[in-house]
CSV table of C-alpha atoms in Angstrom, one decimal:
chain,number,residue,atom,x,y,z
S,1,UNK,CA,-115.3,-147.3,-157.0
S,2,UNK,CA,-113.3,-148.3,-153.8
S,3,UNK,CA,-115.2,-147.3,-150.5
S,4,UNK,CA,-115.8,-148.7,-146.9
S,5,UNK,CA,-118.9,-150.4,-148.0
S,6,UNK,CA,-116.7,-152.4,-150.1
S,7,UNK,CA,-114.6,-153.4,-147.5
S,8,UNK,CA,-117.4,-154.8,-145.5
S,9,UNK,CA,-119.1,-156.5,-148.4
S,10,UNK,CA,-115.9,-157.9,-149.2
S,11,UNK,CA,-114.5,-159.2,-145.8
S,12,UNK,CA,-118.1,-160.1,-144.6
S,13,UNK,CA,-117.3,-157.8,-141.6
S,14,UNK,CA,-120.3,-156.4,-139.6
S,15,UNK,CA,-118.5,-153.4,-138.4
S,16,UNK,CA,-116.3,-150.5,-139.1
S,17,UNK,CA,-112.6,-151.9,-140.9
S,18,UNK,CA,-109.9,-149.9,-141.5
S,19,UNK,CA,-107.6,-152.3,-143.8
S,20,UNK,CA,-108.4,-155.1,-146.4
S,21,UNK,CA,-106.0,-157.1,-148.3
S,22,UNK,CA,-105.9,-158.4,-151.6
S,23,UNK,CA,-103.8,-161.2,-152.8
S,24,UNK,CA,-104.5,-163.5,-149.7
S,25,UNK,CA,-106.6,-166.1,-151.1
S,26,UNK,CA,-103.7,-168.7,-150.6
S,27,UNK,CA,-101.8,-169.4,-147.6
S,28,UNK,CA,-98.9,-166.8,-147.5
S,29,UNK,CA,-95.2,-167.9,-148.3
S,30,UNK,CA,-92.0,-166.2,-147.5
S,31,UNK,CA,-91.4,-165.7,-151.1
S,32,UNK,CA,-94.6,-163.3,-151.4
S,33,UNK,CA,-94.0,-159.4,-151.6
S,34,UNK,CA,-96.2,-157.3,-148.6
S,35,UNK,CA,-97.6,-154.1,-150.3
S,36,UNK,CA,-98.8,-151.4,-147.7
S,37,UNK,CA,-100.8,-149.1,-149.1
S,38,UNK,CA,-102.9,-145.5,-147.1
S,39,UNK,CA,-105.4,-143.8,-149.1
S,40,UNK,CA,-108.1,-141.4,-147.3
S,41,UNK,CA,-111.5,-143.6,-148.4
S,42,UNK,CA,-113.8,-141.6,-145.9
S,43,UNK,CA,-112.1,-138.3,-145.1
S,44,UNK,CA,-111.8,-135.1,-147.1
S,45,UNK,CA,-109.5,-136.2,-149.6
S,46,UNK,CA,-111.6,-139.7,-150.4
S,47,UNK,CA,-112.6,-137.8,-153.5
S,48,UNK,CA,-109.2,-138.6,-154.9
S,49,UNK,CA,-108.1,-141.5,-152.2
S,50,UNK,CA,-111.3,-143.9,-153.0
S,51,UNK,CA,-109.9,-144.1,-156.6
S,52,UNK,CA,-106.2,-144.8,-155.5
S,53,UNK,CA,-107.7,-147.5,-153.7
S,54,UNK,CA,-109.7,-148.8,-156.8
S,55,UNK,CA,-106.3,-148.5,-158.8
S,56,UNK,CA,-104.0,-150.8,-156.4
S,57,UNK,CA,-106.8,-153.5,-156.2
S,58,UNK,CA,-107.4,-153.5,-159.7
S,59,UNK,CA,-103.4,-153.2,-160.1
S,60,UNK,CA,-102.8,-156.0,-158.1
S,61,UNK,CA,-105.3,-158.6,-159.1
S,62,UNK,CA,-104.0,-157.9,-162.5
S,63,UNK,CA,-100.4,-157.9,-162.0
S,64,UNK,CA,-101.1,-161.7,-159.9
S,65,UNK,CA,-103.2,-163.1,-162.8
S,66,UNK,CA,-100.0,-163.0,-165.1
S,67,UNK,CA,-97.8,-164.6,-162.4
S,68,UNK,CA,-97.0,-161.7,-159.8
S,69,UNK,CA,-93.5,-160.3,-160.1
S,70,UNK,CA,-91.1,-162.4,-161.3
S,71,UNK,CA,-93.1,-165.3,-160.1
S,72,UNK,CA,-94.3,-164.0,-156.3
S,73,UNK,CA,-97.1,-162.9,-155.6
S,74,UNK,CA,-98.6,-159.6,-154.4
S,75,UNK,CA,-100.3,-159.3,-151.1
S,76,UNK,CA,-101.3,-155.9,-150.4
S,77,UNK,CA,-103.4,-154.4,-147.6
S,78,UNK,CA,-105.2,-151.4,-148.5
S,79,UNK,CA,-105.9,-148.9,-145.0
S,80,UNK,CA,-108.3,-146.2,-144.5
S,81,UNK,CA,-106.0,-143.5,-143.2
S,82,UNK,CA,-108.9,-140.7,-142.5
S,83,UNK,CA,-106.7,-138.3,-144.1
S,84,UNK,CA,-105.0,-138.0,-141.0
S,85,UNK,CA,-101.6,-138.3,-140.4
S,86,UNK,CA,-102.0,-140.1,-136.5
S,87,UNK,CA,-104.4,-142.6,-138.3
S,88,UNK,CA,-101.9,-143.1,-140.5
S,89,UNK,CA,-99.1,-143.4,-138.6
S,90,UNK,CA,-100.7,-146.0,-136.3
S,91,UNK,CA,-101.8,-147.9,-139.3
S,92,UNK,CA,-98.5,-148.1,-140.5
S,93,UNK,CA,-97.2,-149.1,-137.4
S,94,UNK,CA,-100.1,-152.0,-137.4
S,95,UNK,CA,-99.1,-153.4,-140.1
S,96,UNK,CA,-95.1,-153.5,-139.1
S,97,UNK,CA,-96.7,-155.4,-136.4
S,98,UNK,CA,-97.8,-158.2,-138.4
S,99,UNK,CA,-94.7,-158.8,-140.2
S,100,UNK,CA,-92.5,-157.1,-143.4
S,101,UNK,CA,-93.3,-154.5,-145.6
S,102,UNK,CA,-91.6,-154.3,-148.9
S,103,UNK,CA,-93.8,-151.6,-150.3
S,104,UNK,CA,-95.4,-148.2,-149.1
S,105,UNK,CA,-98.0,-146.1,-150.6
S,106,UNK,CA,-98.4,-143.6,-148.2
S,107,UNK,CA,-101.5,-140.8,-148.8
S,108,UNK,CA,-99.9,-137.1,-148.1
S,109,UNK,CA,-96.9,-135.0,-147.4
S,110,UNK,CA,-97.5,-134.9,-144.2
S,111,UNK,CA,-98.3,-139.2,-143.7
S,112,UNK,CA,-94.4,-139.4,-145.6
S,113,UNK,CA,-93.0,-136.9,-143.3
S,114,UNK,CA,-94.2,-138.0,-140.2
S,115,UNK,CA,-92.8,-141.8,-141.2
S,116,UNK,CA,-89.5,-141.3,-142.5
S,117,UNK,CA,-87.4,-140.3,-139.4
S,118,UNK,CA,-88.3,-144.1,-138.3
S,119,UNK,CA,-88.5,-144.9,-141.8
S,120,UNK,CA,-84.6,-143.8,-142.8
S,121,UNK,CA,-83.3,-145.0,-139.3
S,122,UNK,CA,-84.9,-148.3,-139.1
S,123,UNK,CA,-87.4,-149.9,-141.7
S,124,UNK,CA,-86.1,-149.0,-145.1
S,125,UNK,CA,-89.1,-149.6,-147.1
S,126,UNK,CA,-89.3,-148.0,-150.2
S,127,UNK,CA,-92.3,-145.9,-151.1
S,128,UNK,CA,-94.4,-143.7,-153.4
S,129,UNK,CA,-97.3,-141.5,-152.5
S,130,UNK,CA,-100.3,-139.4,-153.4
S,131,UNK,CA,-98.1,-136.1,-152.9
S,132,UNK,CA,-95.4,-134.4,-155.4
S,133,UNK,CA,-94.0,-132.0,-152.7
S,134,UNK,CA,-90.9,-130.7,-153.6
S,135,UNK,CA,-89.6,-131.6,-150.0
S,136,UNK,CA,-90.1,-135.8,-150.6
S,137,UNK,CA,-88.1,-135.5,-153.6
S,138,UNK,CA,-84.9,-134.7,-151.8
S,139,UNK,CA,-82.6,-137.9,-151.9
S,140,UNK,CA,-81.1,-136.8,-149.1
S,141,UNK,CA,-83.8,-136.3,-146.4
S,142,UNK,CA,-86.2,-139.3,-148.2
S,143,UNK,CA,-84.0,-141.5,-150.1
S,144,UNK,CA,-86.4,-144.4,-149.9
S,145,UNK,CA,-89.3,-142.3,-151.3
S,146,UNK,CA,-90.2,-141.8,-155.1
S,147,UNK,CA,-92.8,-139.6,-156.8
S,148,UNK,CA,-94.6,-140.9,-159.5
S,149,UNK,CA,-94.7,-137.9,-161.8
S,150,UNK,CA,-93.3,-134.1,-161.3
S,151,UNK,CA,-93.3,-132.0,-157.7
S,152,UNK,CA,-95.5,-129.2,-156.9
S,153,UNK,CA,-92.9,-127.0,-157.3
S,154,UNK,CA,-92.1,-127.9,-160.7
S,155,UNK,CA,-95.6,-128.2,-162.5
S,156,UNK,CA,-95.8,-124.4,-161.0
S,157,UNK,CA,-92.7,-123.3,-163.2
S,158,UNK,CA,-94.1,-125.2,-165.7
S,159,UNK,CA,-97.3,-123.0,-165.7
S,160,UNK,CA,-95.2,-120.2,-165.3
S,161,UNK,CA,-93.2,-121.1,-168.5
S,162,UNK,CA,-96.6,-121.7,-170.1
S,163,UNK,CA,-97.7,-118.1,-169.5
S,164,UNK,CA,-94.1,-116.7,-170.6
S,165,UNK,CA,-94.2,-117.9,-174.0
S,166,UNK,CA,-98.5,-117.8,-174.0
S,167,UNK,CA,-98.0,-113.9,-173.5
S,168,UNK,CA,-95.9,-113.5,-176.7
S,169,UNK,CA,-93.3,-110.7,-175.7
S,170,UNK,CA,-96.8,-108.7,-174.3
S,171,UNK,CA,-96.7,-107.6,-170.5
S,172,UNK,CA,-97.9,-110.3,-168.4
S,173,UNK,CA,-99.2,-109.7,-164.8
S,174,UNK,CA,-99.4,-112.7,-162.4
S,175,UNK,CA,-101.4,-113.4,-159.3
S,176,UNK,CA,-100.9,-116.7,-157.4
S,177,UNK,CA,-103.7,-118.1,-154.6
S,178,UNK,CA,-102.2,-120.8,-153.1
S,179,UNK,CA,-104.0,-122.6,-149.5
S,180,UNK,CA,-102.5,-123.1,-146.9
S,181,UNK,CA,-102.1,-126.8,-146.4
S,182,UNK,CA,-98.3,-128.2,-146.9
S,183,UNK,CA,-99.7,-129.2,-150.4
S,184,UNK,CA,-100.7,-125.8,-150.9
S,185,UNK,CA,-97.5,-123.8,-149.7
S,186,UNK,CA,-95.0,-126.0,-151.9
S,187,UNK,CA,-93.5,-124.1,-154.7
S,188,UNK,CA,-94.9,-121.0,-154.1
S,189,UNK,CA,-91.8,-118.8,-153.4
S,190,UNK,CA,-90.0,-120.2,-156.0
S,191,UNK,CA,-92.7,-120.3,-158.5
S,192,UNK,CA,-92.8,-116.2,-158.0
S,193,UNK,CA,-89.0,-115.8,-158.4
S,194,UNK,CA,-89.4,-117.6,-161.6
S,195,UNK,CA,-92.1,-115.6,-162.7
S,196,UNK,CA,-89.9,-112.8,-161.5
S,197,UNK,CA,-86.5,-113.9,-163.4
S,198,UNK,CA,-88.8,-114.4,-166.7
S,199,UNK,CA,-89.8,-110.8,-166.7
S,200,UNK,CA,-93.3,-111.7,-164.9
S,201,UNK,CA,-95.1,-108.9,-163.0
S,202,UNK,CA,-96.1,-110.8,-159.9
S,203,UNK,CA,-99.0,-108.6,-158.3
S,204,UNK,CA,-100.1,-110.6,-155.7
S,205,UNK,CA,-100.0,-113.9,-153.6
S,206,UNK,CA,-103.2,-114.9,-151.5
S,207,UNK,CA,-102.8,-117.7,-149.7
S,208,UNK,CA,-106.8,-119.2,-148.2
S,209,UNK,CA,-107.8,-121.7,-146.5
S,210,UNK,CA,-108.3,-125.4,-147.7
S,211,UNK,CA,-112.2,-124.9,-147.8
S,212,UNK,CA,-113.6,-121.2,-147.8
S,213,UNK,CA,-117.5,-120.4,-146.9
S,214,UNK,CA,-116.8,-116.7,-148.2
S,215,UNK,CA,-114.3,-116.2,-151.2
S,216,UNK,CA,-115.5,-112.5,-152.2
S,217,UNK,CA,-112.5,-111.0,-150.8
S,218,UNK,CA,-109.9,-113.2,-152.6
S,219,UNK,CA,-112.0,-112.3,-155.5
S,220,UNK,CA,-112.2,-109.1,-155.2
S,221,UNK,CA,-108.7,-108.7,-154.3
S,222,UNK,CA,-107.5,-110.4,-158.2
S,223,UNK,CA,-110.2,-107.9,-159.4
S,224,UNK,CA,-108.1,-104.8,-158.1
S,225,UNK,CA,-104.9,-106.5,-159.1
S,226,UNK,CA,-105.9,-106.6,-162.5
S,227,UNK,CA,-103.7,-109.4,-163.8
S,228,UNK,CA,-103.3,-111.5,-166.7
S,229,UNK,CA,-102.9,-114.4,-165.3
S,230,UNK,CA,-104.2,-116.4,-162.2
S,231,UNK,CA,-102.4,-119.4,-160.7
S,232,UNK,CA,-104.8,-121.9,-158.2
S,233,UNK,CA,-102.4,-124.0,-156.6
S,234,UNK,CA,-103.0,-126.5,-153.3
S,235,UNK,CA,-106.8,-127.3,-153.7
S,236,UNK,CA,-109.1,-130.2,-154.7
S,237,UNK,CA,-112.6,-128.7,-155.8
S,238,UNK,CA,-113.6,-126.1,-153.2
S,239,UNK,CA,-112.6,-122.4,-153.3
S,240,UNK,CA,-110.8,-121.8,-156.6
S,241,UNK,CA,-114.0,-123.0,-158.6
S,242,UNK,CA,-115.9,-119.5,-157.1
S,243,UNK,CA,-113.0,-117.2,-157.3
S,244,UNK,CA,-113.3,-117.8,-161.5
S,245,UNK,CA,-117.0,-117.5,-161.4
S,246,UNK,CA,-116.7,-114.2,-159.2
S,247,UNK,CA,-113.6,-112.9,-160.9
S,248,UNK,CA,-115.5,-113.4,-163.9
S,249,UNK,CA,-118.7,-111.9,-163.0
S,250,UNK,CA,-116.6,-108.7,-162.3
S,251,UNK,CA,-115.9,-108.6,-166.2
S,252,UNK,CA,-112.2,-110.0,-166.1
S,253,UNK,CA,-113.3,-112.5,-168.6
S,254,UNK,CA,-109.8,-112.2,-170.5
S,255,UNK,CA,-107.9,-113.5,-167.4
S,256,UNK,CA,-106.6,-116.9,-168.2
S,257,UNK,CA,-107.0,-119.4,-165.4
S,258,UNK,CA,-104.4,-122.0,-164.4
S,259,UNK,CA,-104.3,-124.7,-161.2
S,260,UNK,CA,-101.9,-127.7,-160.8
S,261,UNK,CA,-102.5,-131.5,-161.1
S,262,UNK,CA,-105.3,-132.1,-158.4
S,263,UNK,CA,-107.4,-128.8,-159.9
S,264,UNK,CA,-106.7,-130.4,-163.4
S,265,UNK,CA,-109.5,-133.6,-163.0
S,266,UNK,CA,-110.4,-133.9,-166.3
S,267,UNK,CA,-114.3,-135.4,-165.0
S,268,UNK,CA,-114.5,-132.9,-162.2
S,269,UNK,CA,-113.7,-130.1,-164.2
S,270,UNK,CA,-116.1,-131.4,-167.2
S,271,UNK,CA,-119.0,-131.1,-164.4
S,272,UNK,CA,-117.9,-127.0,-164.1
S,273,UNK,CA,-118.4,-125.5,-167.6
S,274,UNK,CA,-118.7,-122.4,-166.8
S,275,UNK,CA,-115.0,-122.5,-165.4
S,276,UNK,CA,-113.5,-124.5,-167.7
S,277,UNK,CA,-113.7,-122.6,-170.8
S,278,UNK,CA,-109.9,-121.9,-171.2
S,279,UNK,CA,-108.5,-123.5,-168.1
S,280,UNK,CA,-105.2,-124.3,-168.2
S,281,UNK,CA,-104.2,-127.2,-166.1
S,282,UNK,CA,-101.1,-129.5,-165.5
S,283,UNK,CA,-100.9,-133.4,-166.6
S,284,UNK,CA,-98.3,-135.8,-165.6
S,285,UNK,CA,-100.4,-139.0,-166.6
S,286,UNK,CA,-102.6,-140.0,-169.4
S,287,UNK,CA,-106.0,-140.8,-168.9
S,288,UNK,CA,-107.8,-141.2,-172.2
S,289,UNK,CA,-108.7,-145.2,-172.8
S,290,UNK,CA,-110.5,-144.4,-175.6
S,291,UNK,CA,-107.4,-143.6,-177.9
S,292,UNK,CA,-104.7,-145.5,-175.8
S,293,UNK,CA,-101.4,-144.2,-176.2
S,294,UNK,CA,-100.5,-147.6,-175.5
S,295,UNK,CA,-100.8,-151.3,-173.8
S,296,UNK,CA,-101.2,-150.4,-170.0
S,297,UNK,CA,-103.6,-147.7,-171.3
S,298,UNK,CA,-105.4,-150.4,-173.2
S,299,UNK,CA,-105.8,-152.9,-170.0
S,300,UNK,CA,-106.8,-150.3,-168.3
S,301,UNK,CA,-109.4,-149.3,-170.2
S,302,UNK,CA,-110.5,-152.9,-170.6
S,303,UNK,CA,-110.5,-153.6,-166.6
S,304,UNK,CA,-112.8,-150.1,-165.9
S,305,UNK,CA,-115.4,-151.3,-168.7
S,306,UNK,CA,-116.0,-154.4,-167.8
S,307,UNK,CA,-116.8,-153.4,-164.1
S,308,UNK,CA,-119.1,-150.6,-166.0
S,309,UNK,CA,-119.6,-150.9,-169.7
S,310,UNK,CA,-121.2,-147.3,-169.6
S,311,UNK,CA,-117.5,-145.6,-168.4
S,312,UNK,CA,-116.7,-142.6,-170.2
S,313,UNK,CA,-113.1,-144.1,-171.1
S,314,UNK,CA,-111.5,-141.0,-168.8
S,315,UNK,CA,-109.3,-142.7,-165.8
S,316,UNK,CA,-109.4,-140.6,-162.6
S,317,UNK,CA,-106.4,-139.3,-161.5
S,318,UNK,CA,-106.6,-141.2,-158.1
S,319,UNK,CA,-106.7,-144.6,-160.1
S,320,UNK,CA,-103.6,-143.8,-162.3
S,321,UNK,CA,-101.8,-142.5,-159.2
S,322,UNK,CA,-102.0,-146.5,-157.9
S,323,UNK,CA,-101.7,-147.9,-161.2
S,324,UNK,CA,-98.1,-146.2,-161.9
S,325,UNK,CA,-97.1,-146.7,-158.3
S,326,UNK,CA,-97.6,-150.1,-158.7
S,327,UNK,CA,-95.5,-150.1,-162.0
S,328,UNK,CA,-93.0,-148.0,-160.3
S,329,UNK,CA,-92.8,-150.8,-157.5
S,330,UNK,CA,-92.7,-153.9,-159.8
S,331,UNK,CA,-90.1,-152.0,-161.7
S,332,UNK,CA,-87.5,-151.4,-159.1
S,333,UNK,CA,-88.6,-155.3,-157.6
S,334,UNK,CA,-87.9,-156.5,-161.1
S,335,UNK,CA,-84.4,-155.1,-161.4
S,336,UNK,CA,-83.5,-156.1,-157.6
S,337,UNK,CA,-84.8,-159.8,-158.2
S,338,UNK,CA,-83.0,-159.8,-161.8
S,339,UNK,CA,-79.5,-158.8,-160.3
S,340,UNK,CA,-79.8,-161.7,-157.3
S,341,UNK,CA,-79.9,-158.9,-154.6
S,342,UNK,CA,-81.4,-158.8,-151.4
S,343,UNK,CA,-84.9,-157.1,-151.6
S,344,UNK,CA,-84.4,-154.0,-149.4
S,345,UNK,CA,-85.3,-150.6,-149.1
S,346,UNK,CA,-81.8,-149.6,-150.1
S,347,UNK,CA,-81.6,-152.2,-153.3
S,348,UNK,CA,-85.1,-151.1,-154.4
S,349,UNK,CA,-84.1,-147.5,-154.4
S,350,UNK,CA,-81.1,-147.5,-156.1
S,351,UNK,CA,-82.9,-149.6,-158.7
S,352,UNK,CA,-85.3,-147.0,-159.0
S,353,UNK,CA,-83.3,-143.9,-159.1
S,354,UNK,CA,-81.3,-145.8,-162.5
S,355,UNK,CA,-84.4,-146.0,-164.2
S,356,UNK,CA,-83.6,-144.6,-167.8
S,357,UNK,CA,-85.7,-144.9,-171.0
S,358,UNK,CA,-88.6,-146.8,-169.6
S,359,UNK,CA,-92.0,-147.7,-171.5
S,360,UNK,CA,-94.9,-147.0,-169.2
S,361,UNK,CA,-96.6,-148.6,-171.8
S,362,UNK,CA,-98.5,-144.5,-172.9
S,363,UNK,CA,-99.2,-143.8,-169.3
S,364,UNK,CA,-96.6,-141.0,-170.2
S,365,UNK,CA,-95.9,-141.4,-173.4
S,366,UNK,CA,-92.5,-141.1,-173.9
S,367,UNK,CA,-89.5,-143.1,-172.2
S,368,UNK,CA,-89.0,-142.2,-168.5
S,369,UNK,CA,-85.6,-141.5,-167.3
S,370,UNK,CA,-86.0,-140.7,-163.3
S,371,UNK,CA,-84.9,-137.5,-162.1
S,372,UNK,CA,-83.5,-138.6,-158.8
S,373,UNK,CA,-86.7,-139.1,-157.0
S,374,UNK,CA,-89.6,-138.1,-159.4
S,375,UNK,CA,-90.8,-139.2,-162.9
S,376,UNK,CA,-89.9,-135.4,-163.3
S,377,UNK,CA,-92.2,-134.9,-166.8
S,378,UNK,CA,-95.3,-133.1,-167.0
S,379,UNK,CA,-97.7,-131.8,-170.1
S,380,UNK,CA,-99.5,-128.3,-170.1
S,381,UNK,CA,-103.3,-128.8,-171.5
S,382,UNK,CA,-106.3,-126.6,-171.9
S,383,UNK,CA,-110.2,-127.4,-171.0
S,384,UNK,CA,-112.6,-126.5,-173.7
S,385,UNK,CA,-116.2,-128.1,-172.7
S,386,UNK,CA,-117.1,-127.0,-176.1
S,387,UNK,CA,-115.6,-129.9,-177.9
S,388,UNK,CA,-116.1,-133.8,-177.6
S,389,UNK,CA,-112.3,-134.5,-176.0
S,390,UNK,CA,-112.8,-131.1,-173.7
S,391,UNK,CA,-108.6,-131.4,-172.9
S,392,UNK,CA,-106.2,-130.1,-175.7
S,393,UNK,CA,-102.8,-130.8,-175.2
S,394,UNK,CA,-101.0,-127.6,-175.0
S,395,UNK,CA,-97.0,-128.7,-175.0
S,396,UNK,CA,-95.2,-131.7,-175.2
S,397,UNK,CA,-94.1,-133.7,-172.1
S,398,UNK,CA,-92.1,-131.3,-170.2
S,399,UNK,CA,-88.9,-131.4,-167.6
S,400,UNK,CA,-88.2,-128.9,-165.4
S,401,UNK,CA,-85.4,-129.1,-162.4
């Protein structure tokens, strides 16, 4: 696992650091390629960030060993951004400081936001983040960002197709809790006139805070509502968790359950039996080593074991969030380098956005074809605790505009 502590055991620093780089163990040369990459390793959101910052280490010391990309080598810095979008921003502006950047991982909707004005006007560097809103997928307001699987917005009509065809021509009755973070709002309004168009009863929309002390109300409120169906949208682990339990306790027990990609953690919601049974959740990565759908799944698998030979085989999402980034960024850099063009922001995007038919080696394990910005695919799959492999695939890898 990636944390602070590593940093300072790593850079032999006696105090606080907020960046450390990988790939540096050589003098630099003009040839190499400058990664930037913002993950939250101490904030709120380290529970996902400390494994993003796991995956880009691990990516890039692996992606070096076999010669870097097309022959240069990866230097990335990896910075603690807090989870906050001015610690962010003036890391990002640190490390424009100390020279180019031809790669961004940035950690939130609100980190991409905040740097694209400058970003579009002036820099050009092409990024990825930890956030599928709807919003960065828009070519025209953030041409130079890319999201490494399907937006917010549509994993929600995803779900809502799910419970369409789940419901089998019976009346279906939908209630969506949503928080209110920019992660949390995305998708919501269209998400209910989907539901609506499909024929949907949509009962209710709460929308609560990121963290709740008191979710009895919310609960009570889905109990009155009496619907079939409950949608968790715009959380990590806290409040959704005891709205099932207390939803549940009120004798609702037929309600089926369903939460987007960051409520969808396979080891997270392993540790909650008594909400997964019947979960449905959203995938737009693999994560099972131990059957590999294919050769990144397999190197994968062999780089987690070796640092622990007891792992489980189950890749957190955080980790495959960097992995694929990385992929996504050697990708486009592979294309640019192959055609003789100038690496840019603008040559690197373009490359990306012609991606068609590409082997992700089982990540997602059919050929990608990019959807303007995003990956675009996504897989609907249901938690049973009750069985070894507690995640059932439910559909096949889905697109949805």
């Amino acid at each position: 696992m990636f944390s602070r502590r590593k940093f300072l055991k790593v850079t032999g620093a006696t105090a606080a650091v907020s960046t450390f780089a990988i790939g540096r163990g050589q003098a630099q040369s003009a040839g190499d390629l400058n990664w930037s990459i913002h993950c939250d390793l101490t904030g709120p959101a380290a529970e996902g960030g400390k494994f993003q910052g796991e995956g880009f280490q691990s990516y890039v010391e692996w992606i070096n060993a076999k010669g870097g990309i097309r022959g240069r080598k990866v230097v990335a810095t990896i910075n603690d951004s807090t989870f906050k979008v001015d610690v962010a921003v003036a890391n990002v502006k640190k490390a424009l400081a100390q020279g180019r950047i031809d790669f961004l991982f940035g950690e939130s909707t609100g980190m991409i936001q905040a740097i694209t004005p400058e970003n579009n006007a002036t820099h050009k560097i092409f990024m990825t983040s930890g956030s599928f809103a709807t919003e960065l997928a828009d070519e025209k307001n953030y041409p130079y960002h890319f999201i490494p699987g399907a937006t917010y917005g549509a994993q929600l009509k995803m779900l809502v197709q799910y419970i369409k065809t789940s419901s089998a021509g019976k009346p279906a009755k939908l209630v969506v809790v949503h928080s209110s973070t920019a992660m949390g709002r995305d998708g919501i309004d269209d998400a209910v006139k989907a539901a609506k168009e499909a024929g949907i009863e949509v009962a209710l929309v709460q929308q609560t805070k990121f963290v709740e002390t008191d979710v009895s109300a919310f609960a009570l409120a889905i109990r009155q509502a009496r619907p079939t169906h409950v949608i968790h949208h715009g959380y990590s682990f806290a409040v959704w968790p005891e709205i099932v339990r207390l939803v549940r306790d009120y004798g609702m027990t037929d309600a089926t359950f369903l939460g987007t990609i960051w409520q969808s953690e396979r080891a997270k919601v392993a540790d909650m039996k008594d909400v997964a049974k019947g979960l449905i959740g959203v995938k737009v990565w693999n994560d099972d080593t131990n059957k590999p759908a294919g050769p990144t799944m397999q190197t994968i698998g062999e780089i987690l074991r070796k640092k622990d030979p007891k792992w489980s085989g189950f890749v957190r999402l955080g980790f495959l969030d960097a992995w694929i980034s990385g992929m996504m960024a050697t990708k486009a850099f592979e294309i640019v380098i192959d055609s003789g063009k100038p690496i840019n922001g603008d040559n690197l995007a373009a490359a990306m956005r012609g991606v068609k038919n590409w082997d992700t080696g089982g990540i997602i394990d059919v050929p990608v074809s990019m959807m303007g910005q995003q990956i675009g695919l996504g897989r609907i799959i249901r938690f049973n605790p009750t069985q070894a492999d507690i995640v059932e695939n439910v559909t096949g890898w889905l697109q949805v505009g």
